[in-house]
């Protein structure tokens, strides 16, 4: 009989912990949550104090049997899931489903997976904190209510398969509002003046910038003209000491932001890599909004800094979180052993670990000491303006020896020089060259994943565990895309004064281009507008933030979770009933563009099952309406009547090949050519509206060559089984699934039996759920305009057993 059973959330963590414990301990994984709210129904009984209907996930049934058997055979079961609310809920579900009691089970927590931390946790067990469990249940129930009651309304009013979520809808709103700010922004041109001067030694050249910008070319021209007869002297030299302090150690959100800036990770990628580092015992817990470092970590950092850089580089700091309701864990993200500067692992793991190590070490290092100098240059005939030079010299590098925090600010101060040469007051300078360059005022920047996380955190929306899932969800549901935006080419003017002569140059530049930024889709725009108009309270930033504070109060034991639920439901459900019963004159999201001059029929743009499209005519007319999908560069919000009518010029006959027509059109997956009932994708760089027959012939020819080379082998035993050439090499295709060919196997020599064996031995690839849990079902909602009949008709379920609560001290 096994004395001790330890249950953790992931198998990787189990493997690491098992190494620290003796033979008296067996470590198993729950693979995340073992049960959840019942799918295909509300599962929140609003008429019986919001009782939640939990069921063991179908893919966890066998696992639960295994855990029950192991728990029955053990003398003590140690519930060692993560220390945040989600982890506490997992422990509670295990306690209930496995039929444990306080006598034979203990709850342990740790924020790093090291032997001392695990042994200390076992020496200091506690009871399950039901306040944390209730906070998690409240969040889960509110999110289920919002999704289950609002989504069916979206299906009815806009189109099927749409969904709403409490935090995701607010995140989409932020992105939509920023996009509209950009669209409304009217850039203004101005002229920025810079000059180069020669010092009295006749050799040294210094750069400066005028402290005024001119609105017009004429003003800039007049100013440069005035410089021809001006003399220039040093009016003021201001030198002052300065300092830079290091950034605090990482929280979840700052790690996500900095990993995006410095190493180009997406938010979800950062969390995935950090999870692996944590489970391998290399870093502390990665879902946290605390800036605190343990005394052990501080002492280890001090020792590391002293040994490497000397005592003058040490400045021990204890940072305090500014985030309200910080609760996810008790320490910032840091290496478990500060002496480990590098770790083994994948390239991604090594890069992220290096970032965490450097940030942690730098946070305990001395300030960088600087000397900042500003030199002002007088213009004899223009006392209203000055040329200014700025310089900055590092006197003591301090923490900069290790690390410098990046910023999302895309502007660069070109007037800043690292070091200015010695200069004296009243020295006369000779003008080498002055230039006035036309620039544009900058539009508001689109959100990156990292800057969206920062904004959500500033607004108090979401918590460390929700940022990455929220950003992933809004992209998966096609409300938001992360992509590039082509800029527009525009001419700009530069005036240059040199050798007392002004020359004018006009060049072209691309403005407004964006890369890897978050932009709303038409679906996102339409759904956001509908929710904002009909559910203004739910999408209000303060309301969502206040609800997070309510969850914090529940976690602290200050209020009951059911009271929060009742207050929310009393506000939310009447609005649902009202919106569900309301009628609109036309489909939500439809935009009337005008009248088609040829037919006299109405032209509109709207959202359909397969995306945005333009329509000529209406459904109530005798003649069936015409439809055309919007191309990727068009949006319902900005499309013009002319652009919409142009869509109906497709399909277009490009010409003939061997006496047969070639047509160009746009389908669900983009532009294509049709020839002999075969389809060829029109790649980027070609326009279906103007593509020539010569270009089409070349594309069709290339497609035929690719198809001819694609098939390596087929089998008369089953025509659905093929060996094919793909982008990443040969593979087996069978019944719409692809299978990797093992290394060393020659694809052309595969027999039918060989292929069947490879298919049979291929590993299953279940979809990953939260915290590594697999999920095989997808929750769907049903329209609820009255109090949930699903909840009230369901048979009462035995109340989940609650262990004795850990009381608030």
PDB file of C-alpha atoms in Angstrom, residues 569-711:
ATOM      1  CA  UNK A 569     -27.960  38.455 -12.924  1.00  0.00           C
ATOM      2  CA  UNK A 570     -30.610  40.959 -11.782  1.00  0.00           C
ATOM      3  CA  UNK A 571     -28.856  43.601 -13.881  1.00  0.00           C
ATOM      4  CA  UNK A 572     -27.957  41.410 -16.849  1.00  0.00           C
ATOM      5  CA  UNK A 573     -30.883  39.075 -17.541  1.00  0.00           C
ATOM      6  CA  UNK A 574     -33.660  41.709 -18.034  1.00  0.00           C
ATOM      7  CA  UNK A 575     -31.481  43.302 -20.746  1.00  0.00           C
ATOM      8  CA  UNK A 576     -31.115  39.893 -22.435  1.00  0.00           C
ATOM      9  CA  UNK A 577     -34.901  39.428 -22.494  1.00  0.00           C
ATOM     10  CA  UNK A 578     -35.446  42.945 -23.834  1.00  0.00           C
ATOM     11  CA  UNK A 579     -32.878  42.632 -26.638  1.00  0.00           C
ATOM     12  CA  UNK A 580     -34.062  39.141 -27.624  1.00  0.00           C
ATOM     13  CA  UNK A 581     -37.627  40.430 -28.010  1.00  0.00           C
ATOM     14  CA  UNK A 582     -36.710  43.575 -29.962  1.00  0.00           C
ATOM     15  CA  UNK A 583     -37.133  43.809 -33.737  1.00  0.00           C
ATOM     16  CA  UNK A 584     -34.976  45.685 -36.222  1.00  0.00           C
ATOM     17  CA  UNK A 585     -35.869  46.961 -39.689  1.00  0.00           C
ATOM     18  CA  UNK A 586     -32.851  45.331 -41.312  1.00  0.00           C
ATOM     19  CA  UNK A 587     -30.146  42.836 -40.459  1.00  0.00           C
ATOM     20  CA  UNK A 588     -27.678  44.011 -37.809  1.00  0.00           C
ATOM     21  CA  UNK A 589     -24.463  45.183 -39.419  1.00  0.00           C
ATOM     22  CA  UNK A 590     -26.066  45.915 -42.774  1.00  0.00           C
ATOM     23  CA  UNK A 591     -24.908  49.155 -44.391  1.00  0.00           C
ATOM     24  CA  UNK A 592     -26.898  50.702 -47.237  1.00  0.00           C
ATOM     25  CA  UNK A 593     -24.449  52.084 -49.815  1.00  0.00           C
ATOM     26  CA  UNK A 594     -26.808  53.548 -52.420  1.00  0.00           C
ATOM     27  CA  UNK A 595     -28.528  52.607 -55.686  1.00  0.00           C
ATOM     28  CA  UNK A 596     -27.113  50.632 -58.602  1.00  0.00           C
ATOM     29  CA  UNK A 597     -27.451  52.982 -61.622  1.00  0.00           C
ATOM     30  CA  UNK A 598     -27.944  50.030 -64.022  1.00  0.00           C
ATOM     31  CA  UNK A 599     -30.766  48.231 -62.212  1.00  0.00           C
ATOM     32  CA  UNK A 600     -32.084  50.922 -59.880  1.00  0.00           C
ATOM     33  CA  UNK A 601     -31.779  48.429 -57.004  1.00  0.00           C
ATOM     34  CA  UNK A 602     -30.438  48.999 -53.518  1.00  0.00           C
ATOM     35  CA  UNK A 603     -26.779  48.161 -52.912  1.00  0.00           C
ATOM     36  CA  UNK A 604     -25.742  47.105 -49.404  1.00  0.00           C
ATOM     37  CA  UNK A 605     -22.888  45.469 -47.500  1.00  0.00           C
ATOM     38  CA  UNK A 606     -23.442  43.003 -44.667  1.00  0.00           C
ATOM     39  CA  UNK A 607     -22.138  39.982 -42.751  1.00  0.00           C
ATOM     40  CA  UNK A 608     -23.063  36.476 -43.888  1.00  0.00           C
ATOM     41  CA  UNK A 609     -22.298  32.911 -42.868  1.00  0.00           C
ATOM     42  CA  UNK A 610     -18.999  32.985 -44.787  1.00  0.00           C
ATOM     43  CA  UNK A 611     -18.008  36.564 -44.059  1.00  0.00           C
ATOM     44  CA  UNK A 612     -18.721  40.057 -45.402  1.00  0.00           C
ATOM     45  CA  UNK A 613     -20.366  40.509 -48.800  1.00  0.00           C
ATOM     46  CA  UNK A 614     -22.033  43.097 -51.007  1.00  0.00           C
ATOM     47  CA  UNK A 615     -25.597  42.680 -52.257  1.00  0.00           C
ATOM     48  CA  UNK A 616     -27.592  44.196 -55.119  1.00  0.00           C
ATOM     49  CA  UNK A 617     -31.320  44.025 -54.467  1.00  0.00           C
ATOM     50  CA  UNK A 618     -33.308  42.922 -51.422  1.00  0.00           C
ATOM     51  CA  UNK A 619     -34.851  39.636 -50.310  1.00  0.00           C
ATOM     52  CA  UNK A 620     -38.426  40.916 -50.636  1.00  0.00           C
ATOM     53  CA  UNK A 621     -38.035  41.712 -54.354  1.00  0.00           C
ATOM     54  CA  UNK A 622     -39.278  39.292 -57.021  1.00  0.00           C
ATOM     55  CA  UNK A 623     -35.858  38.901 -58.610  1.00  0.00           C
ATOM     56  CA  UNK A 624     -33.269  37.117 -56.491  1.00  0.00           C
ATOM     57  CA  UNK A 625     -30.518  39.454 -55.121  1.00  0.00           C
ATOM     58  CA  UNK A 626     -26.956  39.273 -56.436  1.00  0.00           C
ATOM     59  CA  UNK A 627     -24.089  38.623 -54.014  1.00  0.00           C
ATOM     60  CA  UNK A 628     -20.326  39.219 -54.097  1.00  0.00           C
ATOM     61  CA  UNK A 629     -17.782  38.558 -51.325  1.00  0.00           C
ATOM     62  CA  UNK A 630     -15.731  41.498 -50.111  1.00  0.00           C
ATOM     63  CA  UNK A 631     -12.033  41.251 -50.891  1.00  0.00           C
ATOM     64  CA  UNK A 632      -9.526  41.372 -48.027  1.00  0.00           C
ATOM     65  CA  UNK A 633      -8.711  45.035 -48.591  1.00  0.00           C
ATOM     66  CA  UNK A 634     -12.371  46.056 -48.192  1.00  0.00           C
ATOM     67  CA  UNK A 635     -14.466  46.471 -45.048  1.00  0.00           C
ATOM     68  CA  UNK A 636     -18.197  46.891 -44.496  1.00  0.00           C
ATOM     69  CA  UNK A 637     -17.429  50.031 -42.528  1.00  0.00           C
ATOM     70  CA  UNK A 638     -15.475  51.832 -45.265  1.00  0.00           C
ATOM     71  CA  UNK A 639     -16.550  50.294 -48.613  1.00  0.00           C
ATOM     72  CA  UNK A 640     -17.972  52.791 -51.126  1.00  0.00           C
ATOM     73  CA  UNK A 641     -20.793  52.258 -53.639  1.00  0.00           C
ATOM     74  CA  UNK A 642     -18.271  52.292 -56.500  1.00  0.00           C
ATOM     75  CA  UNK A 643     -16.086  49.640 -54.812  1.00  0.00           C
ATOM     76  CA  UNK A 644     -19.124  47.459 -54.121  1.00  0.00           C
ATOM     77  CA  UNK A 645     -20.371  47.629 -57.725  1.00  0.00           C
ATOM     78  CA  UNK A 646     -16.878  46.770 -58.958  1.00  0.00           C
ATOM     79  CA  UNK A 647     -17.126  43.440 -57.088  1.00  0.00           C
ATOM     80  CA  UNK A 648     -19.975  42.400 -59.404  1.00  0.00           C
ATOM     81  CA  UNK A 649     -17.748  42.600 -62.481  1.00  0.00           C
ATOM     82  CA  UNK A 650     -16.569  39.120 -61.420  1.00  0.00           C
ATOM     83  CA  UNK A 651     -16.556  36.385 -62.535  1.00  0.00           C
ATOM     84  CA  UNK A 652     -14.760  37.908 -65.513  1.00  0.00           C
ATOM     85  CA  UNK A 653     -13.636  36.172 -68.703  1.00  0.00           C
ATOM     86  CA  UNK A 654      -9.894  36.762 -68.920  1.00  0.00           C
ATOM     87  CA  UNK A 655      -9.517  35.139 -72.359  1.00  0.00           C
ATOM     88  CA  UNK A 656      -9.205  31.709 -73.979  1.00  0.00           C
ATOM     89  CA  UNK A 657      -6.653  28.890 -73.854  1.00  0.00           C
ATOM     90  CA  UNK A 658      -6.877  26.235 -76.564  1.00  0.00           C
ATOM     91  CA  UNK A 659     -10.369  27.468 -77.386  1.00  0.00           C
ATOM     92  CA  UNK A 660     -11.639  27.167 -73.805  1.00  0.00           C
ATOM     93  CA  UNK A 661     -12.520  30.149 -71.547  1.00  0.00           C
ATOM     94  CA  UNK A 662     -10.459  31.228 -68.544  1.00  0.00           C
ATOM     95  CA  UNK A 663     -12.417  33.131 -65.887  1.00  0.00           C
ATOM     96  CA  UNK A 664     -11.248  35.064 -62.831  1.00  0.00           C
ATOM     97  CA  UNK A 665     -13.325  35.364 -59.690  1.00  0.00           C
ATOM     98  CA  UNK A 666     -13.188  35.641 -55.912  1.00  0.00           C
ATOM     99  CA  UNK A 667     -14.420  32.869 -53.638  1.00  0.00           C
ATOM    100  CA  UNK A 668     -14.550  32.088 -49.970  1.00  0.00           C
ATOM    101  CA  UNK A 669     -10.787  31.507 -49.852  1.00  0.00           C
ATOM    102  CA  UNK A 670      -9.716  34.377 -52.085  1.00  0.00           C
ATOM    103  CA  UNK A 671      -9.225  35.116 -55.813  1.00  0.00           C
ATOM    104  CA  UNK A 672      -8.909  32.238 -58.273  1.00  0.00           C
ATOM    105  CA  UNK A 673      -8.866  31.251 -61.971  1.00  0.00           C
ATOM    106  CA  UNK A 674     -11.187  28.634 -63.432  1.00  0.00           C
ATOM    107  CA  UNK A 675     -10.149  26.640 -66.496  1.00  0.00           C
ATOM    108  CA  UNK A 676     -11.492  23.250 -67.626  1.00  0.00           C
ATOM    109  CA  UNK A 677     -13.391  22.893 -64.312  1.00  0.00           C
ATOM    110  CA  UNK A 678     -10.074  23.155 -62.436  1.00  0.00           C
ATOM    111  CA  UNK A 679      -9.224  25.990 -60.044  1.00  0.00           C
ATOM    112  CA  UNK A 680      -5.949  27.875 -59.686  1.00  0.00           C
ATOM    113  CA  UNK A 681      -5.313  30.294 -56.818  1.00  0.00           C
ATOM    114  CA  UNK A 682      -4.442  33.824 -57.896  1.00  0.00           C
ATOM    115  CA  UNK A 683      -1.457  34.703 -55.650  1.00  0.00           C
ATOM    116  CA  UNK A 684      -0.705  38.000 -53.994  1.00  0.00           C
ATOM    117  CA  UNK A 685       0.568  40.548 -56.476  1.00  0.00           C
ATOM    118  CA  UNK A 686      -2.061  39.705 -59.107  1.00  0.00           C
ATOM    119  CA  UNK A 687      -5.474  41.385 -59.319  1.00  0.00           C
ATOM    120  CA  UNK A 688      -8.442  39.284 -60.554  1.00  0.00           C
ATOM    121  CA  UNK A 689      -9.974  42.435 -62.028  1.00  0.00           C
ATOM    122  CA  UNK A 690      -7.049  43.161 -64.375  1.00  0.00           C
ATOM    123  CA  UNK A 691      -5.075  39.896 -64.688  1.00  0.00           C
ATOM    124  CA  UNK A 692      -4.129  39.204 -68.321  1.00  0.00           C
ATOM    125  CA  UNK A 693      -4.520  35.956 -70.259  1.00  0.00           C
ATOM    126  CA  UNK A 694      -0.710  35.650 -70.474  1.00  0.00           C
ATOM    127  CA  UNK A 695      -0.384  35.892 -66.671  1.00  0.00           C
ATOM    128  CA  UNK A 696      -3.283  33.461 -66.216  1.00  0.00           C
ATOM    129  CA  UNK A 697      -1.710  30.954 -68.631  1.00  0.00           C
ATOM    130  CA  UNK A 698       1.552  31.003 -66.657  1.00  0.00           C
ATOM    131  CA  UNK A 699      -0.238  30.455 -63.322  1.00  0.00           C
ATOM    132  CA  UNK A 700      -2.316  27.573 -64.731  1.00  0.00           C
ATOM    133  CA  UNK A 701       0.802  25.973 -66.221  1.00  0.00           C
ATOM    134  CA  UNK A 702       2.651  26.196 -62.882  1.00  0.00           C
ATOM    135  CA  UNK A 703      -0.338  24.684 -61.060  1.00  0.00           C
ATOM    136  CA  UNK A 704      -0.430  21.714 -63.465  1.00  0.00           C
ATOM    137  CA  UNK A 705       3.286  21.101 -62.942  1.00  0.00           C
ATOM    138  CA  UNK A 706       2.839  21.173 -59.153  1.00  0.00           C
ATOM    139  CA  UNK A 707      -0.096  18.773 -59.350  1.00  0.00           C
ATOM    140  CA  UNK A 708       1.856  16.405 -61.582  1.00  0.00           C
ATOM    141  CA  UNK A 709       4.703  16.328 -59.063  1.00  0.00           C
ATOM    142  CA  UNK A 710       2.424  16.127 -56.036  1.00  0.00           C
ATOM    143  CA  UNK A 711       1.356  12.507 -56.424  1.00  0.00           C
TER     144      UNK A 711
END
